[in-house]
Amino acid sequence: FEVMARLVAAYPNLFGKPDDPEKEDFEDEDNWFAARYGWLATIDAVAKDRTQWDFYLNMAIVEFLNYLCFLRDKEEYQSSRQHEK
């Protein structure tokens, strides 16, 4: 569990800070799916179809987390650009 704690601490943009009030609450009805399926839900959201799951499942964890950060930041950037127009 020590490795997981270090990964969570290294990626606060994905996992939130332990005392962050905006940290996702998986008890919330809207997040039940992610809470139940965890990584599988994340991989399913990233992969275009089931045939790409192995590609993501075989990725090094740091590479995968960096990719998730990239996707999240890209989405926020594009959203902010649309609001500026």
PDB file of N, CA, C and O in Angstrom:
ATOM      1  N   PHE A   1       0.812  -1.198   0.000  1.00  0.00           N
ATOM      2  CA  PHE A   1       0.000   0.000   0.000  1.00  0.00           C
ATOM      3  C   PHE A   1       0.852   1.258   0.000  1.00  0.00           C
ATOM      4  O   PHE A   1       0.371   2.318  -0.324  1.00  0.00           O
ATOM      5  N   GLU A   2       2.105   1.128   0.392  1.00  0.00           N
ATOM      6  CA  GLU A   2       2.998   2.281   0.422  1.00  0.00           C
ATOM      7  C   GLU A   2       3.216   2.838  -0.980  1.00  0.00           C
ATOM      8  O   GLU A   2       3.222   4.049  -1.176  1.00  0.00           O
ATOM      9  N   VAL A   3       3.368   1.964  -1.953  1.00  0.00           N
ATOM     10  CA  VAL A   3       3.569   2.400  -3.341  1.00  0.00           C
ATOM     11  C   VAL A   3       2.341   3.164  -3.822  1.00  0.00           C
ATOM     12  O   VAL A   3       2.451   4.219  -4.445  1.00  0.00           O
ATOM     13  N   MET A   4       1.162   2.653  -3.519  1.00  0.00           N
ATOM     14  CA  MET A   4      -0.074   3.320  -3.940  1.00  0.00           C
ATOM     15  C   MET A   4      -0.191   4.690  -3.283  1.00  0.00           C
ATOM     16  O   MET A   4      -0.577   5.654  -3.936  1.00  0.00           O
ATOM     17  N   ALA A   5       0.167   4.796  -2.016  1.00  0.00           N
ATOM     18  CA  ALA A   5       0.114   6.083  -1.320  1.00  0.00           C
ATOM     19  C   ALA A   5       1.048   7.094  -1.978  1.00  0.00           C
ATOM     20  O   ALA A   5       0.704   8.274  -2.121  1.00  0.00           O
ATOM     21  N   ARG A   6       2.224   6.634  -2.401  1.00  0.00           N
ATOM     22  CA  ARG A   6       3.162   7.535  -3.086  1.00  0.00           C
ATOM     23  C   ARG A   6       2.617   7.971  -4.437  1.00  0.00           C
ATOM     24  O   ARG A   6       2.774   9.123  -4.828  1.00  0.00           O
ATOM     25  N   LEU A   7       1.983   7.060  -5.161  1.00  0.00           N
ATOM     26  CA  LEU A   7       1.394   7.418  -6.457  1.00  0.00           C
ATOM     27  C   LEU A   7       0.258   8.425  -6.278  1.00  0.00           C
ATOM     28  O   LEU A   7       0.163   9.393  -7.029  1.00  0.00           O
ATOM     29  N   VAL A   8      -0.581   8.203  -5.295  1.00  0.00           N
ATOM     30  CA  VAL A   8      -1.686   9.125  -5.030  1.00  0.00           C
ATOM     31  C   VAL A   8      -1.134  10.507  -4.688  1.00  0.00           C
ATOM     32  O   VAL A   8      -1.630  11.521  -5.165  1.00  0.00           O
ATOM     33  N   ALA A   9      -0.080  10.553  -3.876  1.00  0.00           N
ATOM     34  CA  ALA A   9       0.531  11.830  -3.504  1.00  0.00           C
ATOM     35  C   ALA A   9       1.196  12.508  -4.702  1.00  0.00           C
ATOM     36  O   ALA A   9       1.203  13.732  -4.805  1.00  0.00           O
ATOM     37  N   ALA A  10       1.733  11.718  -5.617  1.00  0.00           N
ATOM     38  CA  ALA A  10       2.433  12.269  -6.783  1.00  0.00           C
ATOM     39  C   ALA A  10       1.482  12.818  -7.841  1.00  0.00           C
ATOM     40  O   ALA A  10       1.896  13.609  -8.686  1.00  0.00           O
ATOM     41  N   TYR A  11       0.218  12.415  -7.802  1.00  0.00           N
ATOM     42  CA  TYR A  11      -0.753  12.834  -8.810  1.00  0.00           C
ATOM     43  C   TYR A  11      -1.991  13.467  -8.169  1.00  0.00           C
ATOM     44  O   TYR A  11      -3.105  12.982  -8.310  1.00  0.00           O
ATOM     45  N   PRO A  12      -1.808  14.609  -7.469  1.00  0.00           N
ATOM     46  CA  PRO A  12      -2.959  15.236  -6.808  1.00  0.00           C
ATOM     47  C   PRO A  12      -4.010  15.736  -7.801  1.00  0.00           C
ATOM     48  O   PRO A  12      -5.179  15.840  -7.445  1.00  0.00           O
ATOM     49  N   ASN A  13      -3.612  16.016  -9.044  1.00  0.00           N
ATOM     50  CA  ASN A  13      -4.597  16.458 -10.040  1.00  0.00           C
ATOM     51  C   ASN A  13      -5.560  15.340 -10.415  1.00  0.00           C
ATOM     52  O   ASN A  13      -6.680  15.610 -10.863  1.00  0.00           O
ATOM     53  N   LEU A  14      -5.129  14.109 -10.266  1.00  0.00           N
ATOM     54  CA  LEU A  14      -6.008  12.976 -10.575  1.00  0.00           C
ATOM     55  C   LEU A  14      -6.759  12.491  -9.346  1.00  0.00           C
ATOM     56  O   LEU A  14      -7.949  12.222  -9.392  1.00  0.00           O
ATOM     57  N   PHE A  15      -6.038  12.371  -8.231  1.00  0.00           N
ATOM     58  CA  PHE A  15      -6.614  11.751  -7.043  1.00  0.00           C
ATOM     59  C   PHE A  15      -7.079  12.753  -5.995  1.00  0.00           C
ATOM     60  O   PHE A  15      -7.771  12.387  -5.052  1.00  0.00           O
ATOM     61  N   GLY A  16      -6.708  14.025  -6.144  1.00  0.00           N
ATOM     62  CA  GLY A  16      -7.033  15.030  -5.144  1.00  0.00           C
ATOM     63  C   GLY A  16      -6.093  14.925  -3.958  1.00  0.00           C
ATOM     64  O   GLY A  16      -5.380  13.947  -3.788  1.00  0.00           O
ATOM     65  N   LYS A  17      -6.091  15.956  -3.168  1.00  0.00           N
ATOM     66  CA  LYS A  17      -5.287  15.951  -1.947  1.00  0.00           C
ATOM     67  C   LYS A  17      -6.124  15.323  -0.848  1.00  0.00           C
ATOM     68  O   LYS A  17      -7.344  15.428  -0.854  1.00  0.00           O
ATOM     69  N   PRO A  18      -5.500  14.672   0.116  1.00  0.00           N
ATOM     70  CA  PRO A  18      -6.259  13.994   1.173  1.00  0.00           C
ATOM     71  C   PRO A  18      -7.273  14.881   1.891  1.00  0.00           C
ATOM     72  O   PRO A  18      -8.351  14.444   2.223  1.00  0.00           O
ATOM     73  N   ASP A  19      -6.936  16.160   2.071  1.00  0.00           N
ATOM     74  CA  ASP A  19      -7.843  17.055   2.784  1.00  0.00           C
ATOM     75  C   ASP A  19      -8.596  18.007   1.857  1.00  0.00           C
ATOM     76  O   ASP A  19      -9.179  18.981   2.292  1.00  0.00           O
ATOM     77  N   ASP A  20      -8.590  17.722   0.561  1.00  0.00           N
ATOM     78  CA  ASP A  20      -9.228  18.571  -0.441  1.00  0.00           C
ATOM     79  C   ASP A  20     -10.745  18.404  -0.396  1.00  0.00           C
ATOM     80  O   ASP A  20     -11.255  17.310  -0.621  1.00  0.00           O
ATOM     81  N   PRO A  21     -11.497  19.495  -0.144  1.00  0.00           N
ATOM     82  CA  PRO A  21     -12.955  19.381  -0.100  1.00  0.00           C
ATOM     83  C   PRO A  21     -13.568  19.059  -1.461  1.00  0.00           C
ATOM     84  O   PRO A  21     -14.690  18.575  -1.538  1.00  0.00           O
ATOM     85  N   GLU A  22     -12.820  19.309  -2.552  1.00  0.00           N
ATOM     86  CA  GLU A  22     -13.351  19.017  -3.874  1.00  0.00           C
ATOM     87  C   GLU A  22     -12.973  17.617  -4.358  1.00  0.00           C
ATOM     88  O   GLU A  22     -13.279  17.240  -5.481  1.00  0.00           O
ATOM     89  N   LYS A  23     -12.301  16.859  -3.520  1.00  0.00           N
ATOM     90  CA  LYS A  23     -11.938  15.487  -3.862  1.00  0.00           C
ATOM     91  C   LYS A  23     -13.210  14.709  -4.140  1.00  0.00           C
ATOM     92  O   LYS A  23     -14.206  14.856  -3.450  1.00  0.00           O
ATOM     93  N   GLU A  24     -13.171  13.895  -5.174  1.00  0.00           N
ATOM     94  CA  GLU A  24     -14.368  13.141  -5.548  1.00  0.00           C
ATOM     95  C   GLU A  24     -14.840  12.262  -4.407  1.00  0.00           C
ATOM     96  O   GLU A  24     -14.060  11.594  -3.756  1.00  0.00           O
ATOM     97  N   ASP A  25     -16.128  12.272  -4.204  1.00  0.00           N
ATOM     98  CA  ASP A  25     -16.740  11.440  -3.174  1.00  0.00           C
ATOM     99  C   ASP A  25     -17.400  10.261  -3.874  1.00  0.00           C
ATOM    100  O   ASP A  25     -18.421  10.411  -4.518  1.00  0.00           O
ATOM    101  N   PHE A  26     -16.806   9.086  -3.744  1.00  0.00           N
ATOM    102  CA  PHE A  26     -17.336   7.928  -4.447  1.00  0.00           C
ATOM    103  C   PHE A  26     -18.588   7.369  -3.805  1.00  0.00           C
ATOM    104  O   PHE A  26     -19.160   6.411  -4.284  1.00  0.00           O
ATOM    105  N   GLU A  27     -19.036   7.970  -2.712  1.00  0.00           N
ATOM    106  CA  GLU A  27     -20.324   7.586  -2.143  1.00  0.00           C
ATOM    107  C   GLU A  27     -21.450   8.285  -2.899  1.00  0.00           C
ATOM    108  O   GLU A  27     -22.604   7.909  -2.806  1.00  0.00           O
ATOM    109  N   ASP A  28     -21.098   9.320  -3.643  1.00  0.00           N
ATOM    110  CA  ASP A  28     -22.064  10.081  -4.420  1.00  0.00           C
ATOM    111  C   ASP A  28     -22.678   9.185  -5.491  1.00  0.00           C
ATOM    112  O   ASP A  28     -21.996   8.381  -6.112  1.00  0.00           O
ATOM    113  N   GLU A  29     -23.959   9.340  -5.736  1.00  0.00           N
ATOM    114  CA  GLU A  29     -24.654   8.526  -6.743  1.00  0.00           C
ATOM    115  C   GLU A  29     -24.001   8.612  -8.109  1.00  0.00           C
ATOM    116  O   GLU A  29     -23.948   7.632  -8.841  1.00  0.00           O
ATOM    117  N   ASP A  30     -23.512   9.791  -8.482  1.00  0.00           N
ATOM    118  CA  ASP A  30     -22.935   9.982  -9.808  1.00  0.00           C
ATOM    119  C   ASP A  30     -21.612   9.241  -9.987  1.00  0.00           C
ATOM    120  O   ASP A  30     -21.176   9.024 -11.107  1.00  0.00           O
ATOM    121  N   ASN A  31     -20.958   8.873  -8.909  1.00  0.00           N
ATOM    122  CA  ASN A  31     -19.648   8.233  -8.995  1.00  0.00           C
ATOM    123  C   ASN A  31     -19.666   6.753  -8.641  1.00  0.00           C
ATOM    124  O   ASN A  31     -18.622   6.137  -8.510  1.00  0.00           O
ATOM    125  N   TRP A  32     -20.830   6.171  -8.490  1.00  0.00           N
ATOM    126  CA  TRP A  32     -20.898   4.768  -8.070  1.00  0.00           C
ATOM    127  C   TRP A  32     -20.222   3.850  -9.076  1.00  0.00           C
ATOM    128  O   TRP A  32     -19.584   2.879  -8.697  1.00  0.00           O
ATOM    129  N   PHE A  33     -20.326   4.154 -10.356  1.00  0.00           N
ATOM    130  CA  PHE A  33     -19.745   3.282 -11.381  1.00  0.00           C
ATOM    131  C   PHE A  33     -18.223   3.249 -11.258  1.00  0.00           C
ATOM    132  O   PHE A  33     -17.622   2.167 -11.241  1.00  0.00           O
ATOM    133  N   ALA A  34     -17.613   4.419 -11.149  1.00  0.00           N
ATOM    134  CA  ALA A  34     -16.152   4.487 -11.004  1.00  0.00           C
ATOM    135  C   ALA A  34     -15.709   3.826  -9.704  1.00  0.00           C
ATOM    136  O   ALA A  34     -14.679   3.158  -9.667  1.00  0.00           O
ATOM    137  N   ALA A  35     -16.483   3.995  -8.650  1.00  0.00           N
ATOM    138  CA  ALA A  35     -16.133   3.383  -7.371  1.00  0.00           C
ATOM    139  C   ALA A  35     -16.199   1.863  -7.460  1.00  0.00           C
ATOM    140  O   ALA A  35     -15.356   1.167  -6.907  1.00  0.00           O
ATOM    141  N   ARG A  36     -17.165   1.365  -8.171  1.00  0.00           N
ATOM    142  CA  ARG A  36     -17.335  -0.083  -8.265  1.00  0.00           C
ATOM    143  C   ARG A  36     -16.297  -0.736  -9.185  1.00  0.00           C
ATOM    144  O   ARG A  36     -15.791  -1.804  -8.890  1.00  0.00           O
ATOM    145  N   TYR A  37     -15.994  -0.083 -10.300  1.00  0.00           N
ATOM    146  CA  TYR A  37     -15.120  -0.707 -11.293  1.00  0.00           C
ATOM    147  C   TYR A  37     -13.718  -0.112 -11.366  1.00  0.00           C
ATOM    148  O   TYR A  37     -12.861  -0.639 -12.073  1.00  0.00           O
ATOM    149  N   GLY A  38     -13.461   0.972 -10.686  1.00  0.00           N
ATOM    150  CA  GLY A  38     -12.117   1.536 -10.571  1.00  0.00           C
ATOM    151  C   GLY A  38     -11.359   1.654 -11.876  1.00  0.00           C
ATOM    152  O   GLY A  38     -11.765   2.342 -12.796  1.00  0.00           O
ATOM    153  N   TRP A  39     -10.212   0.962 -11.935  1.00  0.00           N
ATOM    154  CA  TRP A  39      -9.333   1.049 -13.101  1.00  0.00           C
ATOM    155  C   TRP A  39     -10.017   0.616 -14.390  1.00  0.00           C
ATOM    156  O   TRP A  39      -9.734   1.159 -15.450  1.00  0.00           O
ATOM    157  N   LEU A  40     -10.894  -0.361 -14.303  1.00  0.00           N
ATOM    158  CA  LEU A  40     -11.568  -0.819 -15.521  1.00  0.00           C
ATOM    159  C   LEU A  40     -12.411   0.302 -16.123  1.00  0.00           C
ATOM    160  O   LEU A  40     -12.449   0.480 -17.344  1.00  0.00           O
ATOM    161  N   ALA A  41     -13.093   1.072 -15.281  1.00  0.00           N
ATOM    162  CA  ALA A  41     -13.890   2.204 -15.774  1.00  0.00           C
ATOM    163  C   ALA A  41     -12.984   3.253 -16.414  1.00  0.00           C
ATOM    164  O   ALA A  41     -13.327   3.834 -17.452  1.00  0.00           O
ATOM    165  N   THR A  42     -11.829   3.485 -15.817  1.00  0.00           N
ATOM    166  CA  THR A  42     -10.889   4.463 -16.362  1.00  0.00           C
ATOM    167  C   THR A  42     -10.344   3.999 -17.704  1.00  0.00           C
ATOM    168  O   THR A  42     -10.307   4.767 -18.664  1.00  0.00           O
ATOM    169  N   ILE A  43      -9.933   2.751 -17.780  1.00  0.00           N
ATOM    170  CA  ILE A  43      -9.401   2.214 -19.038  1.00  0.00           C
ATOM    171  C   ILE A  43     -10.477   2.210 -20.117  1.00  0.00           C
ATOM    172  O   ILE A  43     -10.226   2.577 -21.261  1.00  0.00           O
ATOM    173  N   ASP A  44     -11.688   1.853 -19.754  1.00  0.00           N
ATOM    174  CA  ASP A  44     -12.791   1.862 -20.717  1.00  0.00           C
ATOM    175  C   ASP A  44     -13.049   3.266 -21.245  1.00  0.00           C
ATOM    176  O   ASP A  44     -13.330   3.448 -22.428  1.00  0.00           O
ATOM    177  N   ALA A  45     -12.909   4.276 -20.378  1.00  0.00           N
ATOM    178  CA  ALA A  45     -13.131   5.658 -20.804  1.00  0.00           C
ATOM    179  C   ALA A  45     -12.022   6.151 -21.738  1.00  0.00           C
ATOM    180  O   ALA A  45     -12.275   6.935 -22.651  1.00  0.00           O
ATOM    181  N   VAL A  46     -10.807   5.669 -21.524  1.00  0.00           N
ATOM    182  CA  VAL A  46      -9.667   6.117 -22.328  1.00  0.00           C
ATOM    183  C   VAL A  46      -9.577   5.364 -23.656  1.00  0.00           C
ATOM    184  O   VAL A  46      -9.289   5.953 -24.694  1.00  0.00           O
ATOM    185  N   ALA A  47      -9.829   4.078 -23.620  1.00  0.00           N
ATOM    186  CA  ALA A  47      -9.717   3.252 -24.833  1.00  0.00           C
ATOM    187  C   ALA A  47     -10.892   3.532 -25.769  1.00  0.00           C
ATOM    188  O   ALA A  47     -12.012   3.764 -25.326  1.00  0.00           O
ATOM    189  N   LYS A  48     -10.611   3.502 -27.051  1.00  0.00           N
ATOM    190  CA  LYS A  48     -11.679   3.724 -28.021  1.00  0.00           C
ATOM    191  C   LYS A  48     -12.623   2.519 -28.091  1.00  0.00           C
ATOM    192  O   LYS A  48     -13.798   2.664 -28.359  1.00  0.00           O
ATOM    193  N   ASP A  49     -12.082   1.337 -27.861  1.00  0.00           N
ATOM    194  CA  ASP A  49     -12.905   0.126 -27.808  1.00  0.00           C
ATOM    195  C   ASP A  49     -12.165  -0.947 -27.018  1.00  0.00           C
ATOM    196  O   ASP A  49     -11.018  -0.778 -26.637  1.00  0.00           O
ATOM    197  N   ARG A  50     -12.833  -2.058 -26.768  1.00  0.00           N
ATOM    198  CA  ARG A  50     -12.289  -3.122 -25.916  1.00  0.00           C
ATOM    199  C   ARG A  50     -10.981  -3.698 -26.443  1.00  0.00           C
ATOM    200  O   ARG A  50     -10.139  -4.163 -25.664  1.00  0.00           O
ATOM    201  N   THR A  51     -10.759  -3.618 -27.734  1.00  0.00           N
ATOM    202  CA  THR A  51      -9.533  -4.185 -28.309  1.00  0.00           C
ATOM    203  C   THR A  51      -8.291  -3.413 -27.869  1.00  0.00           C
ATOM    204  O   THR A  51      -7.183  -3.929 -27.976  1.00  0.00           O
ATOM    205  N   GLN A  52      -8.444  -2.201 -27.359  1.00  0.00           N
ATOM    206  CA  GLN A  52      -7.297  -1.393 -26.931  1.00  0.00           C
ATOM    207  C   GLN A  52      -6.989  -1.536 -25.442  1.00  0.00           C
ATOM    208  O   GLN A  52      -6.012  -0.974 -24.961  1.00  0.00           O
ATOM    209  N   TRP A  53      -7.807  -2.267 -24.715  1.00  0.00           N
ATOM    210  CA  TRP A  53      -7.590  -2.405 -23.274  1.00  0.00           C
ATOM    211  C   TRP A  53      -6.200  -2.939 -22.955  1.00  0.00           C
ATOM    212  O   TRP A  53      -5.546  -2.438 -22.055  1.00  0.00           O
ATOM    213  N   ASP A  54      -5.744  -3.963 -23.657  1.00  0.00           N
ATOM    214  CA  ASP A  54      -4.436  -4.551 -23.357  1.00  0.00           C
ATOM    215  C   ASP A  54      -3.311  -3.531 -23.495  1.00  0.00           C
ATOM    216  O   ASP A  54      -2.348  -3.553 -22.726  1.00  0.00           O
ATOM    217  N   PHE A  55      -3.427  -2.641 -24.465  1.00  0.00           N
ATOM    218  CA  PHE A  55      -2.427  -1.588 -24.639  1.00  0.00           C
ATOM    219  C   PHE A  55      -2.286  -0.780 -23.354  1.00  0.00           C
ATOM    220  O   PHE A  55      -1.180  -0.547 -22.864  1.00  0.00           O
ATOM    221  N   TYR A  56      -3.404  -0.354 -22.789  1.00  0.00           N
ATOM    222  CA  TYR A  56      -3.378   0.458 -21.560  1.00  0.00           C
ATOM    223  C   TYR A  56      -3.044  -0.376 -20.327  1.00  0.00           C
ATOM    224  O   TYR A  56      -2.351   0.093 -19.430  1.00  0.00           O
ATOM    225  N   LEU A  57      -3.525  -1.601 -20.277  1.00  0.00           N
ATOM    226  CA  LEU A  57      -3.230  -2.468 -19.134  1.00  0.00           C
ATOM    227  C   LEU A  57      -1.745  -2.826 -19.047  1.00  0.00           C
ATOM    228  O   LEU A  57      -1.223  -3.081 -17.957  1.00  0.00           O
ATOM    229  N   ASN A  58      -1.055  -2.843 -20.175  1.00  0.00           N
ATOM    230  CA  ASN A  58       0.365  -3.183 -20.200  1.00  0.00           C
ATOM    231  C   ASN A  58       1.280  -1.966 -20.093  1.00  0.00           C
ATOM    232  O   ASN A  58       2.503  -2.109 -20.067  1.00  0.00           O
ATOM    233  N   MET A  59       0.704  -0.782 -20.031  1.00  0.00           N
ATOM    234  CA  MET A  59       1.480   0.445 -19.895  1.00  0.00           C
ATOM    235  C   MET A  59       2.078   0.512 -18.492  1.00  0.00           C
ATOM    236  O   MET A  59       1.463   0.055 -17.525  1.00  0.00           O
ATOM    237  N   ALA A  60       3.252   1.072 -18.364  1.00  0.00           N
ATOM    238  CA  ALA A  60       3.825   1.341 -17.047  1.00  0.00           C
ATOM    239  C   ALA A  60       2.890   2.303 -16.315  1.00  0.00           C
ATOM    240  O   ALA A  60       2.329   3.210 -16.934  1.00  0.00           O
ATOM    241  N   ILE A  61       2.719   2.108 -15.017  1.00  0.00           N
ATOM    242  CA  ILE A  61       1.750   2.895 -14.255  1.00  0.00           C
ATOM    243  C   ILE A  61       2.034   4.391 -14.329  1.00  0.00           C
ATOM    244  O   ILE A  61       1.122   5.197 -14.492  1.00  0.00           O
ATOM    245  N   VAL A  62       3.308   4.779 -14.246  1.00  0.00           N
ATOM    246  CA  VAL A  62       3.651   6.204 -14.306  1.00  0.00           C
ATOM    247  C   VAL A  62       3.304   6.776 -15.674  1.00  0.00           C
ATOM    248  O   VAL A  62       2.770   7.884 -15.786  1.00  0.00           O
ATOM    249  N   GLU A  63       3.575   6.038 -16.725  1.00  0.00           N
ATOM    250  CA  GLU A  63       3.228   6.477 -18.076  1.00  0.00           C
ATOM    251  C   GLU A  63       1.707   6.637 -18.206  1.00  0.00           C
ATOM    252  O   GLU A  63       1.215   7.619 -18.762  1.00  0.00           O
ATOM    253  N   PHE A  64       0.958   5.672 -17.672  1.00  0.00           N
ATOM    254  CA  PHE A  64      -0.502   5.722 -17.745  1.00  0.00           C
ATOM    255  C   PHE A  64      -1.045   6.917 -16.959  1.00  0.00           C
ATOM    256  O   PHE A  64      -1.914   7.648 -17.440  1.00  0.00           O
ATOM    257  N   LEU A  65      -0.525   7.144 -15.760  1.00  0.00           N
ATOM    258  CA  LEU A  65      -0.981   8.278 -14.952  1.00  0.00           C
ATOM    259  C   LEU A  65      -0.620   9.611 -15.605  1.00  0.00           C
ATOM    260  O   LEU A  65      -1.414  10.560 -15.565  1.00  0.00           O
ATOM    261  N   ASN A  66       0.556   9.695 -16.210  1.00  0.00           N
ATOM    262  CA  ASN A  66       0.924  10.914 -16.943  1.00  0.00           C
ATOM    263  C   ASN A  66      -0.027  11.146 -18.110  1.00  0.00           C
ATOM    264  O   ASN A  66      -0.429  12.277 -18.389  1.00  0.00           O
ATOM    265  N   TYR A  67      -0.400  10.079 -18.789  1.00  0.00           N
ATOM    266  CA  TYR A  67      -1.343  10.192 -19.905  1.00  0.00           C
ATOM    267  C   TYR A  67      -2.711  10.669 -19.408  1.00  0.00           C
ATOM    268  O   TYR A  67      -3.340  11.524 -20.025  1.00  0.00           O
ATOM    269  N   LEU A  68      -3.158  10.145 -18.269  1.00  0.00           N
ATOM    270  CA  LEU A  68      -4.434  10.594 -17.697  1.00  0.00           C
ATOM    271  C   LEU A  68      -4.378  12.075 -17.330  1.00  0.00           C
ATOM    272  O   LEU A  68      -5.340  12.820 -17.564  1.00  0.00           O
ATOM    273  N   CYS A  69      -3.243  12.506 -16.771  1.00  0.00           N
ATOM    274  CA  CYS A  69      -3.082  13.930 -16.449  1.00  0.00           C
ATOM    275  C   CYS A  69      -3.147  14.779 -17.716  1.00  0.00           C
ATOM    276  O   CYS A  69      -3.787  15.832 -17.738  1.00  0.00           O
ATOM    277  N   PHE A  70      -2.480  14.310 -18.763  1.00  0.00           N
ATOM    278  CA  PHE A  70      -2.507  15.015 -20.040  1.00  0.00           C
ATOM    279  C   PHE A  70      -3.941  15.148 -20.554  1.00  0.00           C
ATOM    280  O   PHE A  70      -4.363  16.238 -20.955  1.00  0.00           O
ATOM    281  N   LEU A  71      -4.688  14.048 -20.541  1.00  0.00           N
ATOM    282  CA  LEU A  71      -6.063  14.086 -21.039  1.00  0.00           C
ATOM    283  C   LEU A  71      -6.937  15.027 -20.218  1.00  0.00           C
ATOM    284  O   LEU A  71      -7.742  15.786 -20.775  1.00  0.00           O
ATOM    285  N   ARG A  72      -6.770  14.994 -18.914  1.00  0.00           N
ATOM    286  CA  ARG A  72      -7.564  15.861 -18.042  1.00  0.00           C
ATOM    287  C   ARG A  72      -7.220  17.332 -18.287  1.00  0.00           C
ATOM    288  O   ARG A  72      -8.114  18.173 -18.415  1.00  0.00           O
ATOM    289  N   ASP A  73      -5.938  17.649 -18.358  1.00  0.00           N
ATOM    290  CA  ASP A  73      -5.531  19.030 -18.611  1.00  0.00           C
ATOM    291  C   ASP A  73      -5.970  19.502 -19.988  1.00  0.00           C
ATOM    292  O   ASP A  73      -6.384  20.656 -20.157  1.00  0.00           O
ATOM    293  N   LYS A  74      -5.890  18.624 -20.968  1.00  0.00           N
ATOM    294  CA  LYS A  74      -6.323  18.966 -22.327  1.00  0.00           C
ATOM    295  C   LYS A  74      -7.815  19.296 -22.345  1.00  0.00           C
ATOM    296  O   LYS A  74      -8.235  20.283 -22.958  1.00  0.00           O
ATOM    297  N   GLU A  75      -8.604  18.491 -21.654  1.00  0.00           N
ATOM    298  CA  GLU A  75     -10.043  18.728 -21.590  1.00  0.00           C
ATOM    299  C   GLU A  75     -10.353  20.063 -20.905  1.00  0.00           C
ATOM    300  O   GLU A  75     -11.184  20.841 -21.374  1.00  0.00           O
ATOM    301  N   GLU A  76      -9.658  20.349 -19.798  1.00  0.00           N
ATOM    302  CA  GLU A  76      -9.864  21.617 -19.096  1.00  0.00           C
ATOM    303  C   GLU A  76      -9.437  22.795 -19.959  1.00  0.00           C
ATOM    304  O   GLU A  76     -10.118  23.825 -19.994  1.00  0.00           O
ATOM    305  N   TYR A  77      -8.325  22.655 -20.674  1.00  0.00           N
ATOM    306  CA  TYR A  77      -7.834  23.719 -21.553  1.00  0.00           C
ATOM    307  C   TYR A  77      -8.837  23.998 -22.667  1.00  0.00           C
ATOM    308  O   TYR A  77      -9.189  25.145 -22.926  1.00  0.00           O
ATOM    309  N   GLN A  78      -9.300  22.944 -23.322  1.00  0.00           N
ATOM    310  CA  GLN A  78     -10.246  23.122 -24.413  1.00  0.00           C
ATOM    311  C   GLN A  78     -11.561  23.717 -23.909  1.00  0.00           C
ATOM    312  O   GLN A  78     -12.168  24.558 -24.578  1.00  0.00           O
ATOM    313  N   SER A  79     -11.990  23.310 -22.737  1.00  0.00           N
ATOM    314  CA  SER A  79     -13.213  23.846 -22.157  1.00  0.00           C
ATOM    315  C   SER A  79     -13.054  25.331 -21.848  1.00  0.00           C
ATOM    316  O   SER A  79     -13.959  26.128 -22.119  1.00  0.00           O
ATOM    317  N   SER A  80     -11.913  25.726 -21.303  1.00  0.00           N
ATOM    318  CA  SER A  80     -11.696  27.140 -20.983  1.00  0.00           C
ATOM    319  C   SER A  80     -11.603  27.977 -22.250  1.00  0.00           C
ATOM    320  O   SER A  80     -12.058  29.113 -22.274  1.00  0.00           O
ATOM    321  N   ARG A  81     -11.036  27.418 -23.296  1.00  0.00           N
ATOM    322  CA  ARG A  81     -10.937  28.129 -24.584  1.00  0.00           C
ATOM    323  C   ARG A  81     -12.323  28.345 -25.182  1.00  0.00           C
ATOM    324  O   ARG A  81     -12.590  29.397 -25.775  1.00  0.00           O
ATOM    325  N   GLN A  82     -13.217  27.390 -25.042  1.00  0.00           N
ATOM    326  CA  GLN A  82     -14.573  27.533 -25.565  1.00  0.00           C
ATOM    327  C   GLN A  82     -15.332  28.603 -24.805  1.00  0.00           C
ATOM    328  O   GLN A  82     -16.133  29.328 -25.379  1.00  0.00           O
ATOM    329  N   HIS A  83     -15.105  28.704 -23.495  1.00  0.00           N
ATOM    330  CA  HIS A  83     -15.800  29.707 -22.684  1.00  0.00           C
ATOM    331  C   HIS A  83     -15.319  31.110 -22.985  1.00  0.00           C
ATOM    332  O   HIS A  83     -16.027  32.078 -22.752  1.00  0.00           O
ATOM    333  N   GLU A  84     -14.076  31.227 -23.513  1.00  0.00           N
ATOM    334  CA  GLU A  84     -13.532  32.530 -23.854  1.00  0.00           C
ATOM    335  C   GLU A  84     -14.165  33.092 -25.106  1.00  0.00           C
ATOM    336  O   GLU A  84     -14.185  34.291 -25.310  1.00  0.00           O
ATOM    337  N   LYS A  85     -14.680  32.243 -25.968  1.00  0.00           N
ATOM    338  CA  LYS A  85     -15.255  32.688 -27.248  1.00  0.00           C
ATOM    339  C   LYS A  85     -16.618  33.244 -27.086  1.00  0.00           C
ATOM    340  O   LYS A  85     -17.391  33.101 -26.295  1.00  0.00           O
TER     341      LYS A  85
END
